[in-house]
CSV table of C-alpha atoms in Angstrom, one decimal:
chain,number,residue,atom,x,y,z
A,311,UNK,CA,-88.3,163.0,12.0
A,312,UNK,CA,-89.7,165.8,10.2
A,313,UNK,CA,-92.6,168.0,10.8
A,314,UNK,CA,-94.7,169.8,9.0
A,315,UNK,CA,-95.0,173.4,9.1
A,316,UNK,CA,-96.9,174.9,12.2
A,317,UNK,CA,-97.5,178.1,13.0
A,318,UNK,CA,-96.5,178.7,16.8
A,319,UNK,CA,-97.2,181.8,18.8
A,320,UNK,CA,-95.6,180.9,22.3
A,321,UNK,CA,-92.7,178.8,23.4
A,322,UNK,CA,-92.1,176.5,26.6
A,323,UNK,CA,-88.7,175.5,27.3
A,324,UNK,CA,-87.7,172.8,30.1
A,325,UNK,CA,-84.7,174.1,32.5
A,326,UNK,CA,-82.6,171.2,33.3
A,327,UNK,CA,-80.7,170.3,30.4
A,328,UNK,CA,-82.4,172.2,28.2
A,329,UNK,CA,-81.7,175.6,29.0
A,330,UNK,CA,-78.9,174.6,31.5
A,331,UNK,CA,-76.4,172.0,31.6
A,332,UNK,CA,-77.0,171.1,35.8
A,333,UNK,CA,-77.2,167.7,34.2
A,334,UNK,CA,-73.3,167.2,33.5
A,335,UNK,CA,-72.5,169.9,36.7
A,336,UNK,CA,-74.8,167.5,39.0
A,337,UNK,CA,-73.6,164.2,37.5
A,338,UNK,CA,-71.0,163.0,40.6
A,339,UNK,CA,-73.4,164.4,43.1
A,340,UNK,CA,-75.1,161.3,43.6
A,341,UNK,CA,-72.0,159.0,43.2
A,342,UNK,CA,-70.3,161.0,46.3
A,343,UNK,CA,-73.2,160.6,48.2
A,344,UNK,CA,-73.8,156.9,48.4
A,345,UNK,CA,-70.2,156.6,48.5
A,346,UNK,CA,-70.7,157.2,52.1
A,347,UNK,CA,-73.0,154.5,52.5
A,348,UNK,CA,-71.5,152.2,50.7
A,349,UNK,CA,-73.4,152.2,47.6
A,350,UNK,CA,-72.8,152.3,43.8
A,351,UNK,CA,-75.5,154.3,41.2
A,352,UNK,CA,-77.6,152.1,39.5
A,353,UNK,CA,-76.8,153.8,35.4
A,354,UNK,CA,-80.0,152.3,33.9
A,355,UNK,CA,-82.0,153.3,37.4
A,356,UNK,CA,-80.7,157.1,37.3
A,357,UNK,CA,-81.2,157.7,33.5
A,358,UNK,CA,-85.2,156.5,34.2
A,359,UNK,CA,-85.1,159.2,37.0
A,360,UNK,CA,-84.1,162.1,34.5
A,361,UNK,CA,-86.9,165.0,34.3
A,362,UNK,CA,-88.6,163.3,37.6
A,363,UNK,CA,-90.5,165.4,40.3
A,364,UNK,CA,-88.5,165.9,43.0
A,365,UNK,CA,-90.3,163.6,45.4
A,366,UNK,CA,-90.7,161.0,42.9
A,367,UNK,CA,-86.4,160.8,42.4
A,368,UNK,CA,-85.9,161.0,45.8
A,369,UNK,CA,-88.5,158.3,47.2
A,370,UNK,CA,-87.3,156.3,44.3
A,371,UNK,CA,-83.3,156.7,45.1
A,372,UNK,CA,-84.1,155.9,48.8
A,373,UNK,CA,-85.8,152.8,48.3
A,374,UNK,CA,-83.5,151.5,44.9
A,375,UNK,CA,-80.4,151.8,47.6
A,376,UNK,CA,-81.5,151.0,51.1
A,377,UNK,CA,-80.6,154.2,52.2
A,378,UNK,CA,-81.7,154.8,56.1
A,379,UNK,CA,-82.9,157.9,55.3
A,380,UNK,CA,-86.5,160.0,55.2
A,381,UNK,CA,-87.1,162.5,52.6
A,382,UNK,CA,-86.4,165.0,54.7
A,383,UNK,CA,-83.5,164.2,56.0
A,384,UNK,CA,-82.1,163.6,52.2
A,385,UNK,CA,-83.2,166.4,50.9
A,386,UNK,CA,-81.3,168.5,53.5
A,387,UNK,CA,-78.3,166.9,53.1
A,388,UNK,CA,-78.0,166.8,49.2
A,389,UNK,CA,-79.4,170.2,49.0
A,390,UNK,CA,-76.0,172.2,50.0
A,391,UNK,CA,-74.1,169.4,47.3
A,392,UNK,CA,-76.4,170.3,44.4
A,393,UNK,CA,-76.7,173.8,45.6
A,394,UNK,CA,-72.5,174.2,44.7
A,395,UNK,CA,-72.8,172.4,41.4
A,396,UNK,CA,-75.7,174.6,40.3
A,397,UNK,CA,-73.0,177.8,40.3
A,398,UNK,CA,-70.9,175.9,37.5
A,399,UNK,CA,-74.1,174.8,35.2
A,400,UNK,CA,-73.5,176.9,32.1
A,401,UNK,CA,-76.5,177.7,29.3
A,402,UNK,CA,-75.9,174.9,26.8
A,403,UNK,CA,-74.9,175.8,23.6
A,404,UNK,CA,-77.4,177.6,21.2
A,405,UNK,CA,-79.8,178.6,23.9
A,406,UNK,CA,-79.1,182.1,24.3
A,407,UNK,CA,-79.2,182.7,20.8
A,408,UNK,CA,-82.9,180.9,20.2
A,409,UNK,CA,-84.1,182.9,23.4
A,410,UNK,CA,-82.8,186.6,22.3
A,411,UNK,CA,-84.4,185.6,18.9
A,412,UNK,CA,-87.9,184.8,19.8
A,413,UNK,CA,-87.6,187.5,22.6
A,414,UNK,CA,-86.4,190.3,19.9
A,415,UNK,CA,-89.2,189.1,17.7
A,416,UNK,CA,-92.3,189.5,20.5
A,417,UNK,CA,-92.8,185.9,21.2
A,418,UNK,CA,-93.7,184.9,24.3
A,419,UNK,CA,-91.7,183.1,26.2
A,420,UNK,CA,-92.0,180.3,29.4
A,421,UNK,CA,-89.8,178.3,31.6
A,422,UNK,CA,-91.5,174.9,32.8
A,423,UNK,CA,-90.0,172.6,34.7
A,424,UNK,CA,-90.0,169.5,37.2
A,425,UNK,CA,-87.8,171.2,39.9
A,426,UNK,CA,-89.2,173.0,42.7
A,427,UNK,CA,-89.4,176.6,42.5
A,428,UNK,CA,-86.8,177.1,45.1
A,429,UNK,CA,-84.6,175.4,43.1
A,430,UNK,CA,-85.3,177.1,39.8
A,431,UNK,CA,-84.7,180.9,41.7
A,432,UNK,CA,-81.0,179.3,42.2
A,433,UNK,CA,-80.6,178.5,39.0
A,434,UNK,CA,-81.6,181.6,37.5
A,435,UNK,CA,-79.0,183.9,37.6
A,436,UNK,CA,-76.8,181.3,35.5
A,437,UNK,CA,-79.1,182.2,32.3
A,438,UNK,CA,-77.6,186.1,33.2
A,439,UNK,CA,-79.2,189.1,31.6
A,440,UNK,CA,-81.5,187.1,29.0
A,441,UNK,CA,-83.3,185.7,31.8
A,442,UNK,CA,-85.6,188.3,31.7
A,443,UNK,CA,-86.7,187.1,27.8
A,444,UNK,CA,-89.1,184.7,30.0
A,445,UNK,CA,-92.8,186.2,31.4
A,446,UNK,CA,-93.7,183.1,33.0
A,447,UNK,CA,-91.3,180.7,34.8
A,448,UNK,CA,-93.1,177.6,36.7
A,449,UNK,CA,-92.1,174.8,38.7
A,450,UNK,CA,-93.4,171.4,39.6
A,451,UNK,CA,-94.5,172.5,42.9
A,452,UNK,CA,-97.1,174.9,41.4
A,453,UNK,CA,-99.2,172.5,39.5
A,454,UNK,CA,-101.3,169.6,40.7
A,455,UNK,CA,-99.2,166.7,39.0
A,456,UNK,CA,-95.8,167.4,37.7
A,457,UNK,CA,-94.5,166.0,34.1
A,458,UNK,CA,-95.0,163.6,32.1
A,459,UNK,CA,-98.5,165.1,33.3
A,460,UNK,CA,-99.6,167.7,30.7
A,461,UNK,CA,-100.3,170.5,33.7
A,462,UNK,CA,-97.5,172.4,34.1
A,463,UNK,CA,-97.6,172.9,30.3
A,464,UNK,CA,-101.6,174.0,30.2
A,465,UNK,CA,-100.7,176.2,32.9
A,466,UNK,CA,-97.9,178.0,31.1
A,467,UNK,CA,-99.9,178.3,28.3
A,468,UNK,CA,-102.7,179.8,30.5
A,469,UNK,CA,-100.4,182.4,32.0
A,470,UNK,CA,-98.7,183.1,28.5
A,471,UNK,CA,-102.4,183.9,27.3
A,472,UNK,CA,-102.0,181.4,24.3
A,473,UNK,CA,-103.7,178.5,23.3
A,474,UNK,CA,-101.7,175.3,24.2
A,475,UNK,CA,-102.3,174.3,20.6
A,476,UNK,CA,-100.5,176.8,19.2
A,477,UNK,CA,-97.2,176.6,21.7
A,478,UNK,CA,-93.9,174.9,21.4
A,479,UNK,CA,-92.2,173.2,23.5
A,480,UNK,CA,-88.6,172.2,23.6
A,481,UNK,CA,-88.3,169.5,26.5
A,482,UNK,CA,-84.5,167.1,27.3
A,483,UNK,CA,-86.0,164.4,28.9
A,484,UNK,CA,-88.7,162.0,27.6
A,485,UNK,CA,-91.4,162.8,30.4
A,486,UNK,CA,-91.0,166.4,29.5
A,487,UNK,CA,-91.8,165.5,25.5
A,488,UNK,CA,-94.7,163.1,26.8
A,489,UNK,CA,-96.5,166.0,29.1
A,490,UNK,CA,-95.8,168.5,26.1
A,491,UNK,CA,-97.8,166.0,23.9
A,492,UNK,CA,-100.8,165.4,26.6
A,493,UNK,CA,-101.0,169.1,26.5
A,494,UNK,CA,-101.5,169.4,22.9
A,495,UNK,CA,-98.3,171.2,22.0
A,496,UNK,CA,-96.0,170.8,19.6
A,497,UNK,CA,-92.8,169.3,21.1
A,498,UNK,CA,-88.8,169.8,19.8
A,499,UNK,CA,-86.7,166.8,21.9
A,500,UNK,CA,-83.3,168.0,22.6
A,501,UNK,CA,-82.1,164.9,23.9
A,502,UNK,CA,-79.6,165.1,27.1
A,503,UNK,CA,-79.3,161.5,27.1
A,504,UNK,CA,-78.2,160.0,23.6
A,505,UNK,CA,-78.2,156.2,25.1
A,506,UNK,CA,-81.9,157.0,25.2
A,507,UNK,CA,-82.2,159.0,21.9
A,508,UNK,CA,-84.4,156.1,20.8
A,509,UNK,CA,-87.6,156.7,23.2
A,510,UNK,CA,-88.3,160.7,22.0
A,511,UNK,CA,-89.6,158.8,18.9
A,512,UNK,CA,-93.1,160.9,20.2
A,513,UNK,CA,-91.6,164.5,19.4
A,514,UNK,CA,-92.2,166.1,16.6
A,515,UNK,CA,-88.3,166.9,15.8
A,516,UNK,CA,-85.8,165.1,17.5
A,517,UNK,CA,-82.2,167.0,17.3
A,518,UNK,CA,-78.6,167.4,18.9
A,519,UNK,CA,-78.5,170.6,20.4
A,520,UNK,CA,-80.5,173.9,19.9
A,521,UNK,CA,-77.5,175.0,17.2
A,522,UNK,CA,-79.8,173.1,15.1
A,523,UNK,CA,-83.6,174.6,15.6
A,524,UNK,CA,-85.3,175.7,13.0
A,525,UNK,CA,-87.5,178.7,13.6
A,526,UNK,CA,-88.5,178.9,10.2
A,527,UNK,CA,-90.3,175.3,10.4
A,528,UNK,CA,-92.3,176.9,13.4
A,529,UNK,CA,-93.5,179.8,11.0
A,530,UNK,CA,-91.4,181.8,13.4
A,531,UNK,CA,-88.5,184.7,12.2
A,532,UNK,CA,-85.2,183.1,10.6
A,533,UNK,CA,-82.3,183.8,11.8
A,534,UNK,CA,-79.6,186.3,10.0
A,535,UNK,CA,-76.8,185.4,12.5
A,536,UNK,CA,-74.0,183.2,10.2
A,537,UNK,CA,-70.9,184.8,9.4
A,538,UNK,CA,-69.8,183.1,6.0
A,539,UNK,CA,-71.5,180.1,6.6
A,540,UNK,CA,-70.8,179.9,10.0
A,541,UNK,CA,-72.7,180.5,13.1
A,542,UNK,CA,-70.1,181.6,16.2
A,543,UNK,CA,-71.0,179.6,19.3
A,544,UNK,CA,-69.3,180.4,22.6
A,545,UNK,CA,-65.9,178.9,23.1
A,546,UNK,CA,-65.5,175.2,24.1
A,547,UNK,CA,-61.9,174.1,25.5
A,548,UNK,CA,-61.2,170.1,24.9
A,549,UNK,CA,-58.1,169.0,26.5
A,550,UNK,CA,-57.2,166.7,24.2
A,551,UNK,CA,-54.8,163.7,23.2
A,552,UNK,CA,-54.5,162.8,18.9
A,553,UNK,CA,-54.2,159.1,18.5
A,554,UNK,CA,-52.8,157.4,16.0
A,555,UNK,CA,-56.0,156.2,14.3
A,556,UNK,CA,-56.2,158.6,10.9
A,557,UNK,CA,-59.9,157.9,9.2
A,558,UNK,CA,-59.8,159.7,5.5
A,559,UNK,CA,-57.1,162.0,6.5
A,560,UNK,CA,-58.7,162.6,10.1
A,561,UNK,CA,-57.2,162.2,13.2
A,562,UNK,CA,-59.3,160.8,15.6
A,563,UNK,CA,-59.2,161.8,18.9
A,564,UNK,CA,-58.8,159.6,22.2
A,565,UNK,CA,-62.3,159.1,24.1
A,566,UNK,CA,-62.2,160.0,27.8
A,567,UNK,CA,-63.8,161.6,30.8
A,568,UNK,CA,-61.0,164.6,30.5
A,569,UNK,CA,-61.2,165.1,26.7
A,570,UNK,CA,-65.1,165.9,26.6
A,571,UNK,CA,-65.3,167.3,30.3
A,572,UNK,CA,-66.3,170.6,29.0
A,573,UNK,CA,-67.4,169.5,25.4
A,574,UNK,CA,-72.0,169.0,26.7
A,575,UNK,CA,-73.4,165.8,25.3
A,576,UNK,CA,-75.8,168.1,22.9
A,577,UNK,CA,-72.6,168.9,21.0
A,578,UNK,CA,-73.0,167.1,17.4
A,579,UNK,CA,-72.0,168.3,14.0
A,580,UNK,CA,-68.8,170.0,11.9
A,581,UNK,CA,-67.2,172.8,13.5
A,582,UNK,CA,-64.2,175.1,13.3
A,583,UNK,CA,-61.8,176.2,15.9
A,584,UNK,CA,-57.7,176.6,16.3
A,585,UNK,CA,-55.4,173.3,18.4
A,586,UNK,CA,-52.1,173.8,19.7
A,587,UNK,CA,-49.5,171.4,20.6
A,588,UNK,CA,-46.1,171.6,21.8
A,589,UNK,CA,-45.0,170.4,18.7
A,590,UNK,CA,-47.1,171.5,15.8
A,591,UNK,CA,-47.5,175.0,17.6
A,592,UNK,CA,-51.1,176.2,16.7
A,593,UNK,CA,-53.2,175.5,13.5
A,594,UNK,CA,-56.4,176.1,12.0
A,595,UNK,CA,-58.9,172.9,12.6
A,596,UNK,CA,-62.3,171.3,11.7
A,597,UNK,CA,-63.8,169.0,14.5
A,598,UNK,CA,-65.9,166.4,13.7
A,599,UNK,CA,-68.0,165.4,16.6
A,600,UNK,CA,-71.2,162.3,17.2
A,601,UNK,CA,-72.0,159.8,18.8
A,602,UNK,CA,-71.7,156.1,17.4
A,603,UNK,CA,-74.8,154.1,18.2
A,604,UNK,CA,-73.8,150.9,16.6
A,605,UNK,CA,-71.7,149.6,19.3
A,606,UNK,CA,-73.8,148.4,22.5
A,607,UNK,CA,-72.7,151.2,24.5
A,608,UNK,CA,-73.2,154.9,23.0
A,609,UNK,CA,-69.6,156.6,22.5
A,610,UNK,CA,-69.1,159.9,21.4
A,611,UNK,CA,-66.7,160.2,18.1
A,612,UNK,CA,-64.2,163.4,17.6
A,613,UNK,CA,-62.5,163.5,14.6
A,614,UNK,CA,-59.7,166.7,14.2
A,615,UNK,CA,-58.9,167.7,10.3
A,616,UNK,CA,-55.6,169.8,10.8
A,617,UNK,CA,-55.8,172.7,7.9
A,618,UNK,CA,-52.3,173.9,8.7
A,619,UNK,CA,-50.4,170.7,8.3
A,620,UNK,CA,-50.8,167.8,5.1
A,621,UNK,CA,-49.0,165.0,7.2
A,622,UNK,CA,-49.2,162.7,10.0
A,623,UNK,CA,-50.1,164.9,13.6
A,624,UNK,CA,-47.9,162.6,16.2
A,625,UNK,CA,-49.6,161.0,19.2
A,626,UNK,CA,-49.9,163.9,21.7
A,627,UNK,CA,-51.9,166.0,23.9
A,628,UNK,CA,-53.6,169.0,22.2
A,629,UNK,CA,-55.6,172.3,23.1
A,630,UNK,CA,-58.7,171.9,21.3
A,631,UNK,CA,-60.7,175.8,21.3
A,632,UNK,CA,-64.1,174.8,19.4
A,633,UNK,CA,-65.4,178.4,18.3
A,634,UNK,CA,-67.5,177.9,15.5
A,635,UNK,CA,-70.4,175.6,14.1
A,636,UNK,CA,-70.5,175.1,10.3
A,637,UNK,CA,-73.6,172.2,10.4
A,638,UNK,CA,-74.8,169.1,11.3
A,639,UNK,CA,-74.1,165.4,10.7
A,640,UNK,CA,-75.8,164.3,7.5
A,641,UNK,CA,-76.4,160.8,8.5
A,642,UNK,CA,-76.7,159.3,11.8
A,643,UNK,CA,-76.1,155.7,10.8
A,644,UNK,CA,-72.7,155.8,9.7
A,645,UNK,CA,-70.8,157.3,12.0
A,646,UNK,CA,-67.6,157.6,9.5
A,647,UNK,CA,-69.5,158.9,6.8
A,648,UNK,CA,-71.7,161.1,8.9
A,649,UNK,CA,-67.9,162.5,9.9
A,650,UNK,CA,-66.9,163.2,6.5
A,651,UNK,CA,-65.3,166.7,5.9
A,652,UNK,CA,-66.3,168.0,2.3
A,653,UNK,CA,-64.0,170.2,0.4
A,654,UNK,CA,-66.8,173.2,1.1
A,655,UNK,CA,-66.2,172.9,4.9
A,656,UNK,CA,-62.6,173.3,4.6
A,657,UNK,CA,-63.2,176.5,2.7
A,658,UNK,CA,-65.5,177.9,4.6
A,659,UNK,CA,-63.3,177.1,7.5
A,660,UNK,CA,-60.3,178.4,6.0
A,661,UNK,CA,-61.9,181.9,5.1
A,662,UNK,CA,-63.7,182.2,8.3
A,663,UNK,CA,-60.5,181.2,11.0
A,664,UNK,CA,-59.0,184.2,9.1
A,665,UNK,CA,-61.9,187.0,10.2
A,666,UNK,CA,-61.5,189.1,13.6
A,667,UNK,CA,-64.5,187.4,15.2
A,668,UNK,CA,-62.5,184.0,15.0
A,669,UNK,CA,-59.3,185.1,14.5
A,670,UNK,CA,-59.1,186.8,18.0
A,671,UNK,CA,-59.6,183.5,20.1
A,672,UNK,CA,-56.0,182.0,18.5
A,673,UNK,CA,-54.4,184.3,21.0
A,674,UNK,CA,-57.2,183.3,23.8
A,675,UNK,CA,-55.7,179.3,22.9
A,676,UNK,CA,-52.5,180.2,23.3
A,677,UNK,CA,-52.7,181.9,26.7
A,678,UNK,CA,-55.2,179.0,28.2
């Protein structure tokens, strides 16, 4: 969906899964804890609950499973759980660059978002030093009515001394997109669920991950950050296995929980990084990465294009180091073609693998 251009002079962003992955570090918290009473998550229940207030989740996860608890009483014993998972939630990928950016460039910047504000001061020293881009952090607890009503956002604006008109809003969940809207602001959906990609059809730009946003459509500075086409990232390790499925002269990787464990849902598009096996020692690659929606069940797609090597890659496990991100998908309906690697990516990959600023993390592969 494409929007036209609007001049922004503020920006809002959501916490949980937006700024922070706490989604994927929180995501077996709730499994081990009805474990213990016998129960098994609902998936269609839990991905309704995501960018819930606090009580809302909870009341609803104590009456959905029968659980002989009060509020209280779960709250103090999941606190401790989700309290431990919080310290391995890293900033997803693109974030710190978009929130140096506007910071460097005077915009103001907020943090609104359905958790409690105990619970956002835990979470805060995981966005390190840049934390301190934001003048206005807010939690659900501090407003009236939490999202999808529009409060938290009219009071962010209010604090930011900006019209809510003229803000932006970059929200994961689909009651974070709806409050921005009742608020009046313009709303970028960053979906953290893709199965439910379909329902930010509200936003005014739906995309993958923040690798992707466009400051330029907000009237806002462009970045100057690429390096020959490519925009560094911080490094991803995939621990990987090649199949024997070869797609227009990609190998397509095998899908499971181990292979994308550290590879965040947000992660879509044509990127560059080194592989090394025990047989083909350590190449130069382009990784092709999406998500298929044609099947009934959403699946993410990797596809691996081996620059070093012209022949068949054997069936094997491989170190996948994903260090650069050379663009999006340009179609989401085919998922094969959408994966196509052009001639230009492999140049451009080729010429930037052999520059110190991706050159150095070939040795950084081989030690991990």
């Amino acid at each position: 969906m494409a929007a036209a251009a609007h001049e922004v002079s503020a920006v809002i962003f959501d916490l949980d899964g937006t700024l922070l992955d706490t989604e994927r570090a929180t995501r077996d918290v709730l499994n081990e804890f009805l474990a213990a009473y016998g129960k098994v998550p609902d998936a269609q229940k839990e991905e309704k609950r995501l960018g819930q207030m606090y009580l809302e989740s909870t009341t609803g996860i104590i009456r959905d499973y029968g659980l002989p608890l009060t509020v209280e009483e779960y709250s103090k014993a999941m606190h401790p759980l989700y309290l431990r998972r919080w310290q391995k939630a890293k900033p997803l990928p693109g974030v710190k660059r978009l929130v140096k950016h506007l910071h460097k460039n005077g915009v103001p910047l907020a943090i609104a978002s359905n958790s409690v504000r105990r619970n956002i001061d835990h979470k805060l020293p995981k966005l390190e030093d840049w934390g301190e881009c934001f003048s206005v952090i807010l939690g659900g607890d501090q407003v009236p009515n939490g999202k999808p009503s529009p409060d938290i956002f009219l009071e962010a604006a209010k604090r930011l001394g900006v019209n809510p008109s003229s803000c932006l809003v970059i929200e994961d969940s689909v009651v974070g997109v709806k409050g921005a809207k009742a608020s009046g602001a313009k709303a970028v959906a960053v979906p953290s669920l893709q199965s439910q990609r379909k329902h930010y059809y509200i936003a005014d730009v739906i995309i993958y991950s923040l690798l992707d946003f466009d400051p330029e459509l907000w009237a806002l500075p462009p970045f100057e950050d690429r390096i020959q086409g490519v925009l560094p990232i911080d490094p991803l390790l995939s621990n990987a296995r090649i199949g024997d499925k070869i797609v227009n002269n990609l190998h397509w990787v095998i899908s499971d929980d181990c292979t994308y464990e550290c590879i965040p849902d947000q992660i879509s598009g044509i990127y560059l990084g080194w592989a090394e096996s025990k047989v083909h020692g350590l190449s130069k690659v382009i990784i092709g990465t999406g998500w298929d929606f044609s099947q009934q069940t959403v699946e993410r797609v990797m596809q691996v294009d081996f620059l070093d090597s012209s022949g068949r890659i054997e069936t094997e496990p491989v170190k996948l180091l994903v260090i650069g991100y050379i663009r999006k998908l340009q179609s989401a309906d085919d998922i094969l073609q959408a994966l196509s690697i052009t001639d230009e990516d492999r140049s451009i990959a080729r010429e930037a693998l052999d520059l110190p600023t991706f050159s150095e993390y070939a040795n950084d592969l081989h030690l991990a």
